[in-house]
XYZ file of C-alpha atoms in Angstrom:
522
model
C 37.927 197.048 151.360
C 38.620 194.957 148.132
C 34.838 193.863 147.945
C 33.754 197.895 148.336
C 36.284 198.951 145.419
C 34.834 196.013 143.143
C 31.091 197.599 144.260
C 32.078 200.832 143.733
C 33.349 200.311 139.806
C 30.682 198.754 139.148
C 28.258 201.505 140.272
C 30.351 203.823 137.955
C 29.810 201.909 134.992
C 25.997 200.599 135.814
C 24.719 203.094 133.424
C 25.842 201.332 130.689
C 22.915 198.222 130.940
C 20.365 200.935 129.541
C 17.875 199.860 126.726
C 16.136 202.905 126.495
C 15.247 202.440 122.540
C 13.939 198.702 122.842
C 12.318 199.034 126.645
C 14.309 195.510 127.448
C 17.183 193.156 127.241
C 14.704 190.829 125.645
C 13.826 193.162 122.684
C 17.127 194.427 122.215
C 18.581 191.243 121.820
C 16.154 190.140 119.032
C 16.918 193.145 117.465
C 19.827 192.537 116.480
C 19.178 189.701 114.466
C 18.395 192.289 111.649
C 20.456 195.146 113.354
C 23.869 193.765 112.650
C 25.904 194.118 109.508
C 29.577 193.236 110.490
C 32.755 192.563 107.489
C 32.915 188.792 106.458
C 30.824 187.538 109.403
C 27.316 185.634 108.736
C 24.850 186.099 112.671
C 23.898 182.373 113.268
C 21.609 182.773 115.535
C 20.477 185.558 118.294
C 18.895 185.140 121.383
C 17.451 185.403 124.884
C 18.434 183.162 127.177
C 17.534 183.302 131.086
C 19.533 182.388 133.758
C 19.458 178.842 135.372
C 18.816 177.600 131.319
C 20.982 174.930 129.721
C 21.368 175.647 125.788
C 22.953 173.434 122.927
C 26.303 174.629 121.890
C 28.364 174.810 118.422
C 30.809 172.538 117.363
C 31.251 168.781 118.842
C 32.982 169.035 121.963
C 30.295 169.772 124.426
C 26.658 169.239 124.118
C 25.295 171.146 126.463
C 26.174 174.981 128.241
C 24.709 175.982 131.652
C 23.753 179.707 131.384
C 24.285 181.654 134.918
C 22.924 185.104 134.173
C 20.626 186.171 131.813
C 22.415 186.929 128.527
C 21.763 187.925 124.994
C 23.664 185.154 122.909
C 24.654 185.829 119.933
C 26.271 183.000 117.544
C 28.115 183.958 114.149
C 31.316 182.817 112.423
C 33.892 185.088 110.287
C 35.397 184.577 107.216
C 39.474 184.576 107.616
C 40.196 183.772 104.163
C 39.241 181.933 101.536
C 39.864 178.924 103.156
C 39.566 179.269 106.893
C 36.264 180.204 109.210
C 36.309 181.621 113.136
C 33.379 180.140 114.979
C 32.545 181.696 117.956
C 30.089 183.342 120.464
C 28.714 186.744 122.491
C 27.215 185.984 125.555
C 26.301 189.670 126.674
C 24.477 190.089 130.266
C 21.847 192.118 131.289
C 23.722 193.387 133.785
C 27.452 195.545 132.158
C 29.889 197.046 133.777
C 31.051 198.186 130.532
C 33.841 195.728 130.205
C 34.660 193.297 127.348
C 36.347 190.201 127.902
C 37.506 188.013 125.147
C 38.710 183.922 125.706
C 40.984 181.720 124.951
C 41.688 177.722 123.808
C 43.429 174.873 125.201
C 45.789 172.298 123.599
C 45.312 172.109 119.928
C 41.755 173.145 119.783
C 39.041 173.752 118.373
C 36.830 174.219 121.583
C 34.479 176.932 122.546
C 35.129 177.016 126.583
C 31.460 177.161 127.705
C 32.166 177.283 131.367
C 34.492 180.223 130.419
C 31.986 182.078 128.702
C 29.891 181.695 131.280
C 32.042 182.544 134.295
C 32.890 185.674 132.618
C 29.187 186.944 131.682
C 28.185 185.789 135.130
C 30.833 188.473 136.301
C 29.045 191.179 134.249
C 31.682 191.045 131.174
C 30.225 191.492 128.146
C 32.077 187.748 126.434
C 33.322 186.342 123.463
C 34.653 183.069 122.574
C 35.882 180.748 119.308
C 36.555 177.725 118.186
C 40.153 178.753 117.291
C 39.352 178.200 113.899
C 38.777 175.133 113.512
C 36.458 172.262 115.711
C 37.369 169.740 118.095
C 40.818 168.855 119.879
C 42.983 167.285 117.243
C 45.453 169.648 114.741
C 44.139 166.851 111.777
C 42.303 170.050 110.666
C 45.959 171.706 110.148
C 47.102 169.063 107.446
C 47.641 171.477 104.199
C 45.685 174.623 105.657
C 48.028 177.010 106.501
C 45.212 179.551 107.008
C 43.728 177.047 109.535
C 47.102 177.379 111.229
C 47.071 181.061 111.278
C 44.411 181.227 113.172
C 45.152 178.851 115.515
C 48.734 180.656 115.968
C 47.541 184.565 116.209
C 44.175 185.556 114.144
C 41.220 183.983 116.077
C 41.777 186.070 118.869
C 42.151 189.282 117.445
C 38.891 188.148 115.307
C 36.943 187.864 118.765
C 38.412 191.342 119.662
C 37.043 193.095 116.489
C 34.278 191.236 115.765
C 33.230 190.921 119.726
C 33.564 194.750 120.236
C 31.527 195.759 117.475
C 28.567 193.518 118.494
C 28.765 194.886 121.862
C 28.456 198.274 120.904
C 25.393 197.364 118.612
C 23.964 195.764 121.403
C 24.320 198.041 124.593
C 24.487 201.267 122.110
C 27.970 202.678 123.247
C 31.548 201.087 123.210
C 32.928 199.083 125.557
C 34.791 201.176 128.096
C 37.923 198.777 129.052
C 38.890 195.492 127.036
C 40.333 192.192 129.296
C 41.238 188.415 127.698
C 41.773 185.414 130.169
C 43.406 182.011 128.793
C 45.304 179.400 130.443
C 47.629 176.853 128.604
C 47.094 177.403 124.616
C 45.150 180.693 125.772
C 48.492 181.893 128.165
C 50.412 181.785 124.812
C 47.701 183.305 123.035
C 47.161 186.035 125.304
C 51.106 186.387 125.014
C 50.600 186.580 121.212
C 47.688 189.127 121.117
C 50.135 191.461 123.603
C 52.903 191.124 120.555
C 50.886 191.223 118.378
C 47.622 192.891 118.395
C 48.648 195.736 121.266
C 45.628 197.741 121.069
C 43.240 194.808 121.177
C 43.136 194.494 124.981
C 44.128 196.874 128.197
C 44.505 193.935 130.286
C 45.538 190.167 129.646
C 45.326 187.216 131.859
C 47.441 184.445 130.318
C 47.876 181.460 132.652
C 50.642 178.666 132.048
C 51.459 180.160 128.727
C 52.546 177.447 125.981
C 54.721 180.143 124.916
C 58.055 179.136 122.731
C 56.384 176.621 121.267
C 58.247 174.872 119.015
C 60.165 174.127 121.799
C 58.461 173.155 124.058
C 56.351 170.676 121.878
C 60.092 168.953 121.312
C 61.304 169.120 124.866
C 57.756 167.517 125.571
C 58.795 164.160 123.364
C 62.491 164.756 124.388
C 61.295 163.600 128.181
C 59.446 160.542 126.736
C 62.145 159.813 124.466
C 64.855 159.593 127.578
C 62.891 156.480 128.795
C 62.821 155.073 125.800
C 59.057 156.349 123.959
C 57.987 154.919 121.288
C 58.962 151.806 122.039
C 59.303 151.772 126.056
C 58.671 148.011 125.888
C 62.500 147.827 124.164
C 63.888 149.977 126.596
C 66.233 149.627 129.577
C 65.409 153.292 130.615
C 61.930 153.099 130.967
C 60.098 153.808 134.294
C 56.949 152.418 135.100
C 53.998 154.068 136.941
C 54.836 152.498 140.474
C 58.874 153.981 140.033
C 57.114 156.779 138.953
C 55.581 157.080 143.065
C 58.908 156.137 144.350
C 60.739 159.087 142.522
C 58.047 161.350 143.048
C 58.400 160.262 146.906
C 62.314 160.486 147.019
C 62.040 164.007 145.537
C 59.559 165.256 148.565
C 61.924 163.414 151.205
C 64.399 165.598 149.628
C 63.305 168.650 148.436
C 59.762 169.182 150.147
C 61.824 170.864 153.916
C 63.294 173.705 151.390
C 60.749 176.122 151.816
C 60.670 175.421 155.898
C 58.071 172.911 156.006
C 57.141 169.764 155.295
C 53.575 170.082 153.657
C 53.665 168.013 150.397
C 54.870 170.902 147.818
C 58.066 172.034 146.734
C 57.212 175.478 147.114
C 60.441 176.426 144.608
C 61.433 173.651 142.422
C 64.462 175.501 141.260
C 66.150 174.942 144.764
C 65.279 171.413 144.608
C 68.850 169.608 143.958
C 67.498 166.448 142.991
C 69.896 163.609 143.468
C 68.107 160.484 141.883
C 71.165 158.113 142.663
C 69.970 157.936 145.858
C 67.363 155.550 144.495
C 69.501 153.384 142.610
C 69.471 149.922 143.619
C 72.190 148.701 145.634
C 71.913 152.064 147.471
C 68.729 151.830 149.161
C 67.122 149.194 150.632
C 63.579 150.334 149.054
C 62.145 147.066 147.418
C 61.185 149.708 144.329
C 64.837 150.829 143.264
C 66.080 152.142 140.128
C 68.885 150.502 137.708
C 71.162 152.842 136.456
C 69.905 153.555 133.121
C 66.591 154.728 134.918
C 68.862 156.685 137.104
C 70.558 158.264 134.175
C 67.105 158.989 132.149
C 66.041 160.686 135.558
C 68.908 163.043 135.600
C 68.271 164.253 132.018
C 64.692 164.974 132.897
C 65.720 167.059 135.751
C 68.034 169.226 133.902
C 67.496 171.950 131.150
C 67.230 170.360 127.367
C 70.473 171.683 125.511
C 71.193 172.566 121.980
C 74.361 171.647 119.928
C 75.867 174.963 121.254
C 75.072 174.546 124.709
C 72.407 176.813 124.695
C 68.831 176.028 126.210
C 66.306 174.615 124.318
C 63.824 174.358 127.309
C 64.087 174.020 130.979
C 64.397 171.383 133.255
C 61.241 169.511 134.543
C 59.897 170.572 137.780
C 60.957 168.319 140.700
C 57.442 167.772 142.323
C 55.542 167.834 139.452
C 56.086 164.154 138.379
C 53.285 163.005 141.225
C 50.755 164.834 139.426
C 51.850 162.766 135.734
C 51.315 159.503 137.178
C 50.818 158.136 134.363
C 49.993 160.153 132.322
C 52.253 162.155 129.459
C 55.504 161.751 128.037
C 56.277 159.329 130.967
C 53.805 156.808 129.847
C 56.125 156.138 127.563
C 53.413 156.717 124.690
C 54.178 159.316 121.746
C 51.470 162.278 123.191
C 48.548 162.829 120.351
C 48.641 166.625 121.018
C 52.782 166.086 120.178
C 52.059 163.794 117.205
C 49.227 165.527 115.490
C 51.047 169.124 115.793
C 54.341 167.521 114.293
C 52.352 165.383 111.482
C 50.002 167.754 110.550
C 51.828 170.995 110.540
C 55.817 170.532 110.256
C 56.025 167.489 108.276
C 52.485 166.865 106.134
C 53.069 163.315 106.518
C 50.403 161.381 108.720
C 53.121 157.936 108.085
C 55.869 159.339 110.010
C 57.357 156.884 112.299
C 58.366 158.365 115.244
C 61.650 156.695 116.249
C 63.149 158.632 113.359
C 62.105 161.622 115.285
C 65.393 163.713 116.371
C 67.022 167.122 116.906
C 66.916 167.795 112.804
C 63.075 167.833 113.725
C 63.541 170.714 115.948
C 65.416 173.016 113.559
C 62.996 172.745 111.071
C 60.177 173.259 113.065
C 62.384 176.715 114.071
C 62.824 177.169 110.594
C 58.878 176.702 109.412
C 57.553 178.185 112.821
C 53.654 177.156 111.753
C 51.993 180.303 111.682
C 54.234 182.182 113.836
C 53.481 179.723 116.534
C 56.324 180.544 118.278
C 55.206 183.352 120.427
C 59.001 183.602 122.060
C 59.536 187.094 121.849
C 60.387 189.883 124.407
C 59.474 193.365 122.933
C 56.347 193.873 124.580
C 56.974 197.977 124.555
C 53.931 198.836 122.377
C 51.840 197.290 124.509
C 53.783 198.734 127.835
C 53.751 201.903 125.979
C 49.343 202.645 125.827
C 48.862 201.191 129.198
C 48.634 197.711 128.657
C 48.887 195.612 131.824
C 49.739 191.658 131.857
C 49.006 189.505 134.426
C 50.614 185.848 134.395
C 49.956 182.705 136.740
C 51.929 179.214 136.712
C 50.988 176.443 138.760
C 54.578 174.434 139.403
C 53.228 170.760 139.613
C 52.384 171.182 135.654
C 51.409 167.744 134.304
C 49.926 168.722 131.220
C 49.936 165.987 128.512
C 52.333 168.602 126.742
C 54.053 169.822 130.264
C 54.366 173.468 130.092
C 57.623 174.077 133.013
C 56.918 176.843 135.335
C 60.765 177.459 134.410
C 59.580 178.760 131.306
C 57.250 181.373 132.450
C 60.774 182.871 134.445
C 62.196 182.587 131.063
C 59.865 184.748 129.037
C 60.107 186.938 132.076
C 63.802 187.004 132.080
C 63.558 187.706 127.635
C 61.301 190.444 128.205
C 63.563 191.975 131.068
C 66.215 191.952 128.594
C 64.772 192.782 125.450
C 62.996 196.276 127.480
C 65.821 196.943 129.047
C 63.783 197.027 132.211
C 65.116 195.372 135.717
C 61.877 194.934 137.163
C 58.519 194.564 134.545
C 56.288 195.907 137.760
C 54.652 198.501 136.494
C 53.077 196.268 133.470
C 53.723 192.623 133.315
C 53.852 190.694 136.662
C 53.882 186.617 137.431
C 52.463 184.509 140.261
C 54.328 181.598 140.265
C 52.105 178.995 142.771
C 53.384 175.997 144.270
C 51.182 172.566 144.151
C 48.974 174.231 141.384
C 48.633 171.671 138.424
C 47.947 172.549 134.997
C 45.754 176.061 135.363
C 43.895 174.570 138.330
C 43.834 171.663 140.825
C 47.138 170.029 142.322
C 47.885 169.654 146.094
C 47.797 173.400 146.209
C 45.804 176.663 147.043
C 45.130 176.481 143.072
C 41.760 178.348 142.965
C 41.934 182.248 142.248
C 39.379 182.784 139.607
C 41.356 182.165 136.861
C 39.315 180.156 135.060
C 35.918 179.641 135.434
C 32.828 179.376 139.010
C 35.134 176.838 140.304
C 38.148 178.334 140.893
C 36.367 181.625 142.084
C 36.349 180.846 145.475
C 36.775 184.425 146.847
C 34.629 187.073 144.966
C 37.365 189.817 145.908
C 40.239 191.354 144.241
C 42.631 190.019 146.747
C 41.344 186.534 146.227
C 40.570 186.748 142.275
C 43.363 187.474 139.398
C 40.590 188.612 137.114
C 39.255 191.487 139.409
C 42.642 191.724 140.286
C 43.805 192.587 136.784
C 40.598 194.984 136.659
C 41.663 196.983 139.687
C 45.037 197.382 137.920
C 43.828 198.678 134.585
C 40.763 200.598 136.056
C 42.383 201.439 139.485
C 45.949 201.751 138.907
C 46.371 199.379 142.140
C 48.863 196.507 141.049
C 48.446 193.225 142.812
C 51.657 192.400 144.905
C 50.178 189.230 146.257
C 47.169 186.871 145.461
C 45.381 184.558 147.736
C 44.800 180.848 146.687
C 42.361 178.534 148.272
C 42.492 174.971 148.126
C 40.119 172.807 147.074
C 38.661 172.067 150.209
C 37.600 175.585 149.760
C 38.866 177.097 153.285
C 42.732 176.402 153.243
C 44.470 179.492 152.016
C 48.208 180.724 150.868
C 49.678 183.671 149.486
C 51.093 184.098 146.074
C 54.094 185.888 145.492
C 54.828 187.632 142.409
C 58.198 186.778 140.514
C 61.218 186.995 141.918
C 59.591 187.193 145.415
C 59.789 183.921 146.590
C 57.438 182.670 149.285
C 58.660 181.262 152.601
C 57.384 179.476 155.995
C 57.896 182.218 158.779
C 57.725 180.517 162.406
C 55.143 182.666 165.043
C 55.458 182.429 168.593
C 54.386 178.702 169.490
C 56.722 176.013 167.420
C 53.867 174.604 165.687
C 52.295 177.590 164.286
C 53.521 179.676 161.260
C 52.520 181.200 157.711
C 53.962 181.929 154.308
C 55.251 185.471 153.440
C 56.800 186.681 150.512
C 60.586 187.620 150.581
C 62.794 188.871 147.785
């Protein structure tokens, strides 16, 4: 039924791949080279490419881009100001469904997501991605641009949304007849921003693991490295080296992992994990790897919410479960993060010297008070958007070990802001989040973490039920709202349902003791 519905929309729209005035893709393409005249933006380049090609790619952070479907490419950058540029590129298939799908970024780039680009012509999108503003992964590009920061923050998307729509209607010879965007991490929190911000840019937005309050979070990110004893965990009594690192991450499973009714390796809700890391301390256990008491005490402040000077929260607690997928990496290295330390150098303070063990809460209230670009993107009045039609899908994985870990608690927390600030109990009818245990960062993990979120690889099911993208399509173009989506693993044939927040999911017993399945309770 969910394969038919897809079929069936895209029959409606197949009209819309017509080149009646050029005879083919081909010469349509090439047309445009002289055909299109668009405000501050120079064409780069235009042209044909067939599927199965491989093509060179803008920018420096990867070489090469495999091309799916046959597309008409179409390379230009935009003027933002006088002292910033947008990068980016079309890649428009032969086949249109008359849908426009714009991308997002990732950390601090600076990256063109070529996969991306081409997941989403390969699904008959007509795509557009940018470099953010600015190329490669580091912020150094931020040190005394403030327009570079702006559109990092909020302008390069909506720049892809103009810009993008206007060469696809010069290209197909009609307007695009719904508009989507799909980002994870960076692009959650963009997506997030373009729904504040830009309303009418998109009718649908897929923001994944959104980096959203982000001053915040970039703090509580060196607060966790800074409770065992970063930037000089040599010095430190606190810190917890990799193989602790496997015997806390084991200790939380022997405690936590039964919650959810079964022992499978995931703490399906981290939130009812009780995490009790005294039970590793030594003395208490006869494990040979035991914890002192200082590394018991820096593992209770990393399981509990960061909190301001009036007791209210900052950020919330680190996921219990997650820490198996940081081994070793992040703030628990022990290291100062580059993604932390360029953001913080090159955009708060404009000093590249800082030395980091001055850093401290003062650090945090400025960056509140400077709020680089707007970067923030902590805000709950998403009624404009509500208001046309918009509809907002959201997905976090909650084993999140991001370099800069983004908490699944925080995607509850916009939730919750938004819920408030609406006035609305339930955000149903336009904003809904999938909250899915064992999924890492956007993808991967112990868990059924592939739903088409991303890119080919995590479209393991071309369906609706299976897929958040087509799911998000049959919502804006169907009206039918996804309650559930399935996840595969990647062994690509174990499945589980996601719930949609607040439904939790649970292990339901059948008939014969060792046989069961997860449903989705309230």
């Amino acid at each position: 039924m969910e394969l038919s519905r897809i079929f069936l929309s895209s029959l409606l729209t197949s009209n819309l791949t017509l080149f009646s005035d050029f005879g083919s893709p081909h010469a349509a393409c090439l047309s445009l080279k002289s055909k299109l005249q668009l405000e501050n933006t120079t064409i780069i380049d235009v042209s044909y490419v067939p599927g199965g090609s491989r093509v060179a790619t803008l920018g420096t952070c990867d070489p090469i881009a495999h091309v799916s479907a046959p597309i008409c490419r179409v390379q230009f950058f935009t003027n933002t100001s006088d002292t910033s540029v947008v990068h980016a590129e079309a890649w428009l298939p032969d086949q249109w469904y008359g849908r426009f799908l714009a991308q997002g970024n990732g950390g601090l780039g600076g990256c063109i997501f070529y996969d991306h680009l081409d997941y989403g012509s390969s699904m008959h999108f007509a795509t557009v991605a940018s470099n953010n503003g600015h190329d490669g992964y580091s912020g150094a590009p931020f040190l005394d641009h403030p327009e570079v920061i702006n559109d990092f923050a909020y302008r390069a998307i909506h720049v892809e949304a103009v810009i993008g729509k206007q060469i696809v209607e010069a290209y197909y010879g009609r307007p695009h007849a719904k508009s989507y965007y799909l980002g994870c991490s960076t692009g959650g929190r963009q997506g997030t921003q373009a729904a504040l911000k830009y309303p009418e840019d998109f009718d649908g937005i897929l923001a994944g693991a959104p980096a959203t309050d982000f001053n915040h979070l970039i703090h509580w990110s060196y607060m966790l490295g800074q409770h065992i004893g970063a930037p000089h965990p040599e010095s430190s009594p606190a810190f917890i080296p990799p193989e602790l690192w496997r015997a806390v991450a084991a200790e939380v499973m022997r405690q936590c992992d039964a919650i959810d009714g079964v022992r499978d390796g995931i703490v399906t809700e981290p939130d009812l994990c009780d995490f009790r890391p005294e039970a590793l301390l030594c003395g208490r256990t006869s494990r040979s790897r035991c914890l002192t008491e200082p590394q018991v005490e820096a593992l209770r402040k990393i399981y509990s919410p960061l909190y301001g000077d009036n007791s209210e929260v900052i950020y919330p607690r680190y996921d219990p479960g997650a820490e198996s997928e940081a081994i070793p990496f992040g703030p628990f290295s022990g290291e100062i993060g580059d993604l932390f330390k360029s953001w913080v150098q090159n955009t708060v303070l404009n000093n590249t010297d800082f030395d980091f063990s001055q850093y401290g809460p003062e650090h945090l209230k400025l960056m509140d008070e400077i709020n680089p670009g707007g970067i923030a993107t902590f805000n709950g009045d998403m009624s404009t958007f509500r208001d046309r039609g918009g509809k907002f899908l959201s997905y976090h994985g909650r084993v999140d070990p991001a370099s800069i870990l983004i908490a699944s608690g925080n995607s509850k927390r916009v939730y919750n802001l938004i819920s408030r600030t609406l006035g609305m109990s339930s955000l149903a009818s336009f904003y809904r989040l999938f909250l899915v245990p064992g999924m890492a960062h956007c993808t991967g993990g112990p868990g059924a973490g592939r739903f088409g979120q991303l890119n080919a690889p995590t479209n393991a099911v071309n369906a609706s039920s299976h897929n958040i993208l087509l799911a998000l399509v049959d919502w804006v173009e169907g009206g039918v709202a996804p309650n559930t989506i399935i996840g595969t693993k990647d062994n690509g044939w174990t499945r589980r349902v996601h719930c949609r927040y607040p439904q939790r999911s649970v292990w339901k017993k059948e008939k014969w003791w060792w046989k069961g399945k997860f449903v989705c309770e309230e």
